[in-house]
Amino acid sequence: MSDNNTASDRERRNESRLKILELANMISVPMALNAVVRLNVPNSMAHHSTPISAADLLRLTPAADPDNLQRLLRLLASHGVFAEHLSNGGLRKYSLTDVGRTLVSDESGLSYSEYVLQHHQEALVRAWPLLDSAVADPSEEPFVRANGTPAYAFYGDNPEMNELMQRAMAGVSVPFMKAFLEIYHGFDGVRRIVDVGGSSGDCLRLILEKHRGITDAVNFDLPEVVAKAPNIDGVTHVGGDMFKAIPQGDAIFMKWVLTTWTDDECKTIMKKCYETLPKEGKLIACEPVLPHESDDSPRTRALLAADIFVMTIYRTKGKHRTEEDFRQLGISTGFSSFRAIYIDHFYTVLEFIK
């Protein structure tokens, strides 16, 4: 064997060991992200027009140790959340990247920060060491094994967690909905719309602002959910069970609903939608859609990681699906046509026509 081959093999083994060490310590990344959000670093950095050092950030945040704060900033800079600016004298300063700016509150107080905080609450973190149980015995979610009750019931019993969940979903939903409504024209001609699993009605409010021709809108969710929904002009809040019946509409909208249910449960939900829609009525679902082949792109990794989150926290057999999976669900429930519209890198618009 040549020296070149020996060196190449040695380098490959070194890189392999390094990669495993990176993966084994990967928990440091989301926990560091959670920490800087809790310390209000992104918002504090956003109010500073030039790069800022960890020591200077102490005046703007609850942080007390500049060295430890800088360690967090360096790690997150290596993942593109912050940009590091190193002076000739060795002083490190940091600024927000486009990724970091998603953590900065907008004029409505929304950002992706709540999504980060929601995902790393103690009750959710307790479930992750039990992930292997979802494979060994999928009859019960790791979250249930760790906490004794399903996630949504747990949120319902903990008002602070439930409020954080609502804000987290709003922080993710609003930017997507604004982009979605700029590009998607499938609501043209719709007079009555039903949002299944619409929670507080934020999505319907944005739809109505964009499509003035819609004269009747129903926010449909569990009775205990809609009981807390705010009054929105043009929206009627209706409580019920989507597995039993869904209110009638020219179009039915849902976002991140099918993901947390099994294939059979999805068929039941979609069949109820089919039954209540008129001929040529639409089911418009916004869901994460997995690529057919796995790769190491940021999009694929984000979708696959979120799929494991669903398995761990919400349903062991709820899952992200491929475009073909959704096509087959539509066929099996009677819809005559289907198309997938790739507007967002995470959510895909799925249009089923009766």
CSV table of C-alpha atoms in Angstrom, one decimal:
chain,number,residue,atom,x,y,z
A,1,MET,CA,0.0,0.0,0.0
A,2,SER,CA,1.4,3.4,-1.0
A,3,ASP,CA,2.1,6.1,1.5
A,4,ASN,CA,-0.6,8.3,-0.3
A,5,ASN,CA,-3.2,5.6,0.3
A,6,THR,CA,-2.2,5.2,3.9
A,7,ALA,CA,-2.4,8.9,4.5
A,8,SER,CA,-5.8,9.1,2.7
A,9,ASP,CA,-7.2,6.2,4.9
A,10,ARG,CA,-5.9,7.8,8.0
A,11,GLU,CA,-7.5,11.2,7.1
A,12,ARG,CA,-10.8,9.4,6.3
A,13,ARG,CA,-10.8,7.7,9.7
A,14,ASN,CA,-9.9,10.9,11.5
A,15,GLU,CA,-12.8,12.7,9.7
A,16,SER,CA,-15.2,9.8,10.6
A,17,ARG,CA,-14.3,10.0,14.3
A,18,LEU,CA,-14.6,13.8,14.3
A,19,LYS,CA,-18.0,13.6,12.7
A,20,ILE,CA,-19.2,11.1,15.4
A,21,LEU,CA,-17.9,13.5,18.1
A,22,GLU,CA,-19.8,16.3,16.5
A,23,LEU,CA,-23.0,14.4,16.3
A,24,ALA,CA,-22.6,13.1,19.9
A,25,ASN,CA,-22.3,16.7,21.2
A,26,MET,CA,-24.9,18.1,18.8
A,27,ILE,CA,-27.3,18.7,21.8
A,28,SER,CA,-25.0,21.7,22.6
A,29,VAL,CA,-26.3,23.6,19.6
A,30,PRO,CA,-30.1,23.7,20.4
A,31,MET,CA,-29.4,24.2,24.1
A,32,ALA,CA,-27.0,27.1,23.3
A,33,LEU,CA,-29.7,28.5,21.0
A,34,ASN,CA,-32.3,28.2,23.8
A,35,ALA,CA,-29.9,29.8,26.2
A,36,VAL,CA,-29.2,33.0,24.1
A,37,VAL,CA,-33.0,33.3,23.5
A,38,ARG,CA,-33.7,33.1,27.2
A,39,LEU,CA,-31.0,35.7,27.8
A,40,ASN,CA,-32.6,38.0,25.1
A,41,VAL,CA,-29.3,38.2,23.2
A,42,PRO,CA,-30.9,38.4,19.6
A,43,ASN,CA,-33.2,41.3,20.5
A,44,SER,CA,-30.4,43.1,22.4
A,45,MET,CA,-28.0,42.6,19.5
A,46,ALA,CA,-30.7,43.9,17.1
A,47,HIS,CA,-30.8,47.2,18.9
A,48,HIS,CA,-27.0,47.7,18.5
A,49,SER,CA,-26.0,49.0,15.0
A,50,THR,CA,-22.5,47.7,15.1
A,51,PRO,CA,-20.9,44.3,16.1
A,52,ILE,CA,-20.8,43.9,19.9
A,53,SER,CA,-18.7,42.0,22.3
A,54,ALA,CA,-19.9,39.6,24.9
A,55,ALA,CA,-18.7,41.9,27.6
A,56,ASP,CA,-20.8,44.8,26.2
A,57,LEU,CA,-23.8,42.6,25.8
A,58,LEU,CA,-23.8,42.2,29.6
A,59,ARG,CA,-25.2,45.7,29.9
A,60,LEU,CA,-28.2,44.7,27.7
A,61,THR,CA,-29.0,41.2,28.9
A,62,PRO,CA,-29.4,39.2,32.1
A,63,ALA,CA,-26.0,37.6,31.4
A,64,ALA,CA,-23.3,38.0,34.1
A,65,ASP,CA,-20.4,36.0,32.8
A,66,PRO,CA,-18.9,37.4,29.5
A,67,ASP,CA,-16.6,34.4,29.0
A,68,ASN,CA,-19.4,31.9,29.1
A,69,LEU,CA,-21.6,34.1,26.9
A,70,GLN,CA,-18.8,34.3,24.4
A,71,ARG,CA,-18.5,30.5,24.3
A,72,LEU,CA,-22.2,30.3,23.3
A,73,LEU,CA,-21.8,33.0,20.7
A,74,ARG,CA,-18.8,31.3,19.1
A,75,LEU,CA,-20.6,27.9,18.9
A,76,LEU,CA,-23.7,29.6,17.3
A,77,ALA,CA,-21.5,31.6,15.0
A,78,SER,CA,-20.1,28.4,13.7
A,79,HIS,CA,-23.7,27.4,12.8
A,80,GLY,CA,-24.5,30.7,11.1
A,81,VAL,CA,-26.7,32.3,13.8
A,82,PHE,CA,-24.2,35.1,14.5
A,83,ALA,CA,-21.3,36.5,12.5
A,84,GLU,CA,-18.0,36.7,14.4
A,85,HIS,CA,-15.7,39.8,13.9
A,86,LEU,CA,-12.2,39.2,15.1
A,87,SER,CA,-10.0,42.3,15.6
A,88,ASN,CA,-6.2,42.3,15.2
A,89,GLY,CA,-6.0,42.5,18.9
A,90,GLY,CA,-8.0,39.3,19.4
A,91,LEU,CA,-11.3,41.0,20.5
A,92,ARG,CA,-14.3,39.1,19.3
A,93,LYS,CA,-17.5,40.9,18.4
A,94,TYR,CA,-20.7,39.5,17.1
A,95,SER,CA,-23.6,40.6,14.9
A,96,LEU,CA,-26.8,39.0,13.7
A,97,THR,CA,-27.0,37.0,10.5
A,98,ASP,CA,-30.2,36.5,8.5
A,99,VAL,CA,-30.6,33.3,10.5
A,100,GLY,CA,-30.2,35.2,13.8
A,101,ARG,CA,-32.7,37.9,12.7
A,102,THR,CA,-35.5,35.3,12.7
A,103,LEU,CA,-35.1,35.3,16.5
A,104,VAL,CA,-35.7,39.1,16.7
A,105,SER,CA,-39.3,40.2,17.7
A,106,ASP,CA,-41.2,42.0,15.0
A,107,GLU,CA,-43.7,44.9,15.5
A,108,SER,CA,-46.3,42.3,16.8
A,109,GLY,CA,-43.8,40.8,19.2
A,110,LEU,CA,-43.5,37.6,17.2
A,111,SER,CA,-40.4,35.7,16.2
A,112,TYR,CA,-39.0,32.2,16.0
A,113,SER,CA,-37.6,32.6,19.5
A,114,GLU,CA,-40.8,31.3,21.0
A,115,TYR,CA,-40.5,28.2,18.8
A,116,VAL,CA,-37.0,27.6,20.2
A,117,LEU,CA,-38.2,28.0,23.7
A,118,GLN,CA,-41.3,25.8,23.2
A,119,HIS,CA,-39.2,23.0,21.9
A,120,HIS,CA,-36.8,23.0,24.8
A,121,GLN,CA,-39.1,23.1,27.8
A,122,GLU,CA,-38.3,20.7,30.6
A,123,ALA,CA,-41.2,18.3,29.9
A,124,LEU,CA,-40.2,18.0,26.2
A,125,VAL,CA,-36.5,17.5,26.9
A,126,ARG,CA,-37.4,14.7,29.4
A,127,ALA,CA,-38.8,12.7,26.5
A,128,TRP,CA,-35.7,12.6,24.3
A,129,PRO,CA,-33.7,10.0,26.2
A,130,LEU,CA,-36.6,7.6,25.7
A,131,LEU,CA,-36.7,7.9,21.9
A,132,ASP,CA,-35.6,4.3,21.4
A,133,SER,CA,-38.9,3.3,23.0
A,134,ALA,CA,-40.8,4.7,19.9
A,135,VAL,CA,-39.0,2.0,17.9
A,136,ALA,CA,-39.1,-0.8,20.5
A,137,ASP,CA,-42.8,-0.2,21.4
A,138,PRO,CA,-44.6,2.5,19.4
A,139,SER,CA,-47.8,2.1,21.4
A,140,GLU,CA,-46.9,5.0,23.6
A,141,GLU,CA,-45.0,8.2,22.8
A,142,PRO,CA,-41.7,9.0,24.6
A,143,PHE,CA,-43.4,12.2,25.9
A,144,VAL,CA,-46.1,10.1,27.5
A,145,ARG,CA,-43.6,7.7,29.0
A,146,ALA,CA,-41.7,10.7,30.5
A,147,ASN,CA,-44.6,12.8,31.7
A,148,GLY,CA,-47.6,10.4,32.1
A,149,THR,CA,-49.9,12.2,29.7
A,150,PRO,CA,-50.0,13.2,25.9
A,151,ALA,CA,-48.4,16.4,24.9
A,152,TYR,CA,-51.5,18.4,24.0
A,153,ALA,CA,-53.3,17.4,27.2
A,154,PHE,CA,-50.2,18.4,29.1
A,155,TYR,CA,-50.2,21.8,27.5
A,156,GLY,CA,-53.9,22.1,28.3
A,157,ASP,CA,-53.2,21.5,32.0
A,158,ASN,CA,-50.3,24.1,32.0
A,159,PRO,CA,-51.5,27.5,30.9
A,160,GLU,CA,-48.0,29.0,30.5
A,161,MET,CA,-46.9,26.1,28.3
A,162,ASN,CA,-50.1,26.4,26.3
A,163,GLU,CA,-49.6,30.2,25.8
A,164,LEU,CA,-46.0,29.6,24.7
A,165,MET,CA,-47.2,26.9,22.3
A,166,GLN,CA,-49.7,29.4,20.7
A,167,ARG,CA,-47.1,32.1,20.4
A,168,ALA,CA,-44.6,29.7,18.9
A,169,MET,CA,-47.1,28.6,16.3
A,170,ALA,CA,-48.0,32.2,15.5
A,171,GLY,CA,-44.3,33.1,15.2
A,172,VAL,CA,-43.8,30.4,12.6
A,173,SER,CA,-47.2,30.7,10.9
A,174,VAL,CA,-47.5,34.4,10.2
A,175,PRO,CA,-44.3,34.7,8.0
A,176,PHE,CA,-45.3,31.6,6.1
A,177,MET,CA,-48.9,32.7,5.6
A,178,LYS,CA,-47.8,36.1,4.3
A,179,ALA,CA,-45.5,34.5,1.7
A,180,PHE,CA,-48.2,31.8,0.9
A,181,LEU,CA,-50.9,34.4,0.3
A,182,GLU,CA,-48.7,36.5,-2.0
A,183,ILE,CA,-48.1,33.5,-4.3
A,184,TYR,CA,-51.1,31.1,-3.9
A,185,HIS,CA,-54.3,32.1,-5.8
A,186,GLY,CA,-56.5,29.1,-4.9
A,187,PHE,CA,-58.8,31.1,-2.7
A,188,ASP,CA,-60.1,33.1,-5.7
A,189,GLY,CA,-63.8,32.6,-6.1
A,190,VAL,CA,-64.2,31.0,-2.6
A,191,ARG,CA,-67.1,32.4,-0.6
A,192,ARG,CA,-67.1,30.2,2.4
A,193,ILE,CA,-63.9,28.8,4.0
A,194,VAL,CA,-63.4,26.5,6.9
A,195,ASP,CA,-60.1,26.4,8.8
A,196,VAL,CA,-59.8,22.9,10.4
A,197,GLY,CA,-57.6,23.0,13.5
A,198,GLY,CA,-57.5,26.8,13.2
A,199,SER,CA,-56.7,27.4,16.9
A,200,SER,CA,-57.1,31.2,17.6
A,201,GLY,CA,-58.0,32.0,14.0
A,202,ASP,CA,-54.7,33.8,13.0
A,203,CYS,CA,-54.5,32.1,9.6
A,204,LEU,CA,-58.2,32.9,8.8
A,205,ARG,CA,-57.6,36.6,9.7
A,206,LEU,CA,-54.7,36.8,7.3
A,207,ILE,CA,-56.7,35.0,4.5
A,208,LEU,CA,-59.7,37.4,4.9
A,209,GLU,CA,-57.4,40.4,4.8
A,210,LYS,CA,-56.1,39.2,1.4
A,211,HIS,CA,-59.2,37.8,-0.1
A,212,ARG,CA,-62.1,40.2,0.4
A,213,GLY,CA,-64.4,38.0,-1.7
A,214,ILE,CA,-64.7,35.5,1.1
A,215,THR,CA,-67.9,36.4,3.0
A,216,ASP,CA,-68.1,33.5,5.5
A,217,ALA,CA,-65.2,32.0,7.5
A,218,VAL,CA,-65.4,29.3,10.1
A,219,ASN,CA,-62.6,28.6,12.6
A,220,PHE,CA,-63.1,24.9,13.5
A,221,ASP,CA,-61.3,23.4,16.4
A,222,LEU,CA,-61.9,21.5,19.7
A,223,PRO,CA,-64.5,23.3,21.9
A,224,GLU,CA,-62.0,24.1,24.6
A,225,VAL,CA,-59.7,25.7,22.0
A,226,VAL,CA,-62.2,27.9,20.3
A,227,ALA,CA,-63.7,28.9,23.6
A,228,LYS,CA,-60.5,30.9,24.2
A,229,ALA,CA,-60.2,32.3,20.6
A,230,PRO,CA,-60.5,36.1,20.2
A,231,ASN,CA,-63.3,37.8,18.3
A,232,ILE,CA,-62.3,38.3,14.6
A,233,ASP,CA,-64.5,40.2,12.2
A,234,GLY,CA,-66.0,37.8,9.7
A,235,VAL,CA,-65.0,34.7,11.5
A,236,THR,CA,-67.3,32.3,13.4
A,237,HIS,CA,-65.6,30.0,15.9
A,238,VAL,CA,-67.1,26.5,15.9
A,239,GLY,CA,-66.2,23.7,18.3
A,240,GLY,CA,-66.3,20.1,17.3
A,241,ASP,CA,-64.5,16.9,16.4
A,242,MET,CA,-63.0,16.6,12.9
A,243,PHE,CA,-63.2,12.8,13.0
A,244,LYS,CA,-67.0,13.1,13.3
A,245,ALA,CA,-68.0,16.0,11.1
A,246,ILE,CA,-66.6,19.1,9.5
A,247,PRO,CA,-68.6,22.3,8.7
A,248,GLN,CA,-69.4,22.9,5.1
A,249,GLY,CA,-67.4,25.3,2.9
A,250,ASP,CA,-66.3,25.9,-0.7
A,251,ALA,CA,-62.8,25.4,0.6
A,252,ILE,CA,-61.3,23.7,3.6
A,253,PHE,CA,-57.9,24.9,4.9
A,254,MET,CA,-55.6,23.2,7.3
A,255,LYS,CA,-52.0,23.7,8.4
A,256,TRP,CA,-49.8,21.2,10.2
A,257,VAL,CA,-52.8,19.0,11.0
A,258,LEU,CA,-52.2,15.8,9.0
A,259,THR,CA,-48.6,15.5,10.2
A,260,THR,CA,-49.5,14.4,13.7
A,261,TRP,CA,-51.9,11.7,12.7
A,262,THR,CA,-51.5,8.1,11.4
A,263,ASP,CA,-52.3,7.2,7.8
A,264,ASP,CA,-55.7,5.7,8.8
A,265,GLU,CA,-56.5,8.8,10.9
A,266,CYS,CA,-55.5,11.1,8.0
A,267,LYS,CA,-57.8,9.1,5.7
A,268,THR,CA,-60.7,9.6,8.1
A,269,ILE,CA,-60.0,13.4,8.4
A,270,MET,CA,-59.7,13.8,4.6
A,271,LYS,CA,-62.8,11.7,4.0
A,272,LYS,CA,-64.8,14.0,6.3
A,273,CYS,CA,-63.5,16.9,4.3
A,274,TYR,CA,-64.5,15.2,1.0
A,275,GLU,CA,-68.0,14.5,2.2
A,276,THR,CA,-68.6,18.2,3.2
A,277,LEU,CA,-67.1,19.8,0.2
A,278,PRO,CA,-69.2,20.6,-3.0
A,279,LYS,CA,-68.1,19.3,-6.4
A,280,GLU,CA,-64.8,20.9,-7.4
A,281,GLY,CA,-64.4,22.1,-3.8
A,282,LYS,CA,-60.9,22.2,-2.4
A,283,LEU,CA,-59.0,20.9,0.5
A,284,ILE,CA,-55.9,23.1,0.9
A,285,ALA,CA,-53.4,21.6,3.3
A,286,CYS,CA,-50.1,23.1,4.3
A,287,GLU,CA,-47.8,20.4,5.6
A,288,PRO,CA,-44.1,19.5,5.7
A,289,VAL,CA,-43.3,17.3,2.7
A,290,LEU,CA,-40.3,15.0,2.7
A,291,PRO,CA,-38.1,14.6,-0.4
A,292,HIS,CA,-38.2,11.1,-2.0
A,293,GLU,CA,-34.4,10.7,-1.5
A,294,SER,CA,-32.4,11.6,1.6
A,295,ASP,CA,-29.5,14.0,1.3
A,296,ASP,CA,-27.6,16.4,3.5
A,297,SER,CA,-29.2,19.6,2.4
A,298,PRO,CA,-30.4,22.0,5.1
A,299,ARG,CA,-34.0,21.6,3.9
A,300,THR,CA,-33.9,17.8,4.1
A,301,ARG,CA,-32.2,17.8,7.5
A,302,ALA,CA,-34.8,20.3,8.9
A,303,LEU,CA,-37.7,18.2,7.6
A,304,LEU,CA,-36.2,14.9,8.9
A,305,ALA,CA,-35.3,16.3,12.3
A,306,ALA,CA,-38.9,17.7,12.7
A,307,ASP,CA,-40.2,14.3,11.7
A,308,ILE,CA,-38.4,12.8,14.7
A,309,PHE,CA,-39.7,15.6,16.9
A,310,VAL,CA,-43.3,14.5,16.0
A,311,MET,CA,-42.4,10.9,16.8
A,312,THR,CA,-41.0,11.8,20.1
A,313,ILE,CA,-43.4,14.4,21.4
A,314,TYR,CA,-46.8,14.0,19.6
A,315,ARG,CA,-47.4,10.6,17.9
A,316,THR,CA,-45.1,7.7,17.3
A,317,LYS,CA,-46.9,7.0,14.0
A,318,GLY,CA,-47.7,10.5,13.1
A,319,LYS,CA,-45.1,11.6,10.5
A,320,HIS,CA,-43.9,13.8,7.8
A,321,ARG,CA,-44.8,12.3,4.4
A,322,THR,CA,-43.6,12.5,0.8
A,323,GLU,CA,-45.5,14.1,-2.0
A,324,GLU,CA,-46.5,10.6,-3.3
A,325,ASP,CA,-47.7,9.7,0.1
A,326,PHE,CA,-50.1,12.6,0.1
A,327,ARG,CA,-51.2,11.9,-3.5
A,328,GLN,CA,-52.1,8.3,-2.4
A,329,LEU,CA,-54.0,9.6,0.6
A,330,GLY,CA,-56.0,11.9,-1.8
A,331,ILE,CA,-56.8,9.0,-4.2
A,332,SER,CA,-57.9,6.7,-1.3
A,333,THR,CA,-60.3,9.3,0.0
A,334,GLY,CA,-62.0,10.1,-3.3
A,335,PHE,CA,-60.3,13.4,-4.5
A,336,SER,CA,-60.1,13.6,-8.3
A,337,SER,CA,-57.0,15.7,-8.6
A,338,PHE,CA,-54.0,16.7,-6.5
A,339,ARG,CA,-51.0,19.1,-6.8
A,340,ALA,CA,-48.2,20.1,-4.6
A,341,ILE,CA,-47.0,23.7,-4.7
A,342,TYR,CA,-43.6,24.4,-3.2
A,343,ILE,CA,-43.7,27.9,-1.9
A,344,ASP,CA,-41.8,27.6,1.4
A,345,HIS,CA,-38.7,25.5,2.2
A,346,PHE,CA,-40.5,23.8,5.1
A,347,TYR,CA,-44.3,23.9,4.4
A,348,THR,CA,-45.7,22.7,1.0
A,349,VAL,CA,-49.2,23.6,-0.2
A,350,LEU,CA,-51.2,20.5,-1.0
A,351,GLU,CA,-54.3,21.1,-3.1
A,352,PHE,CA,-56.9,18.3,-3.3
A,353,ILE,CA,-59.9,18.9,-5.6
A,354,LYS,CA,-63.2,17.0,-5.2
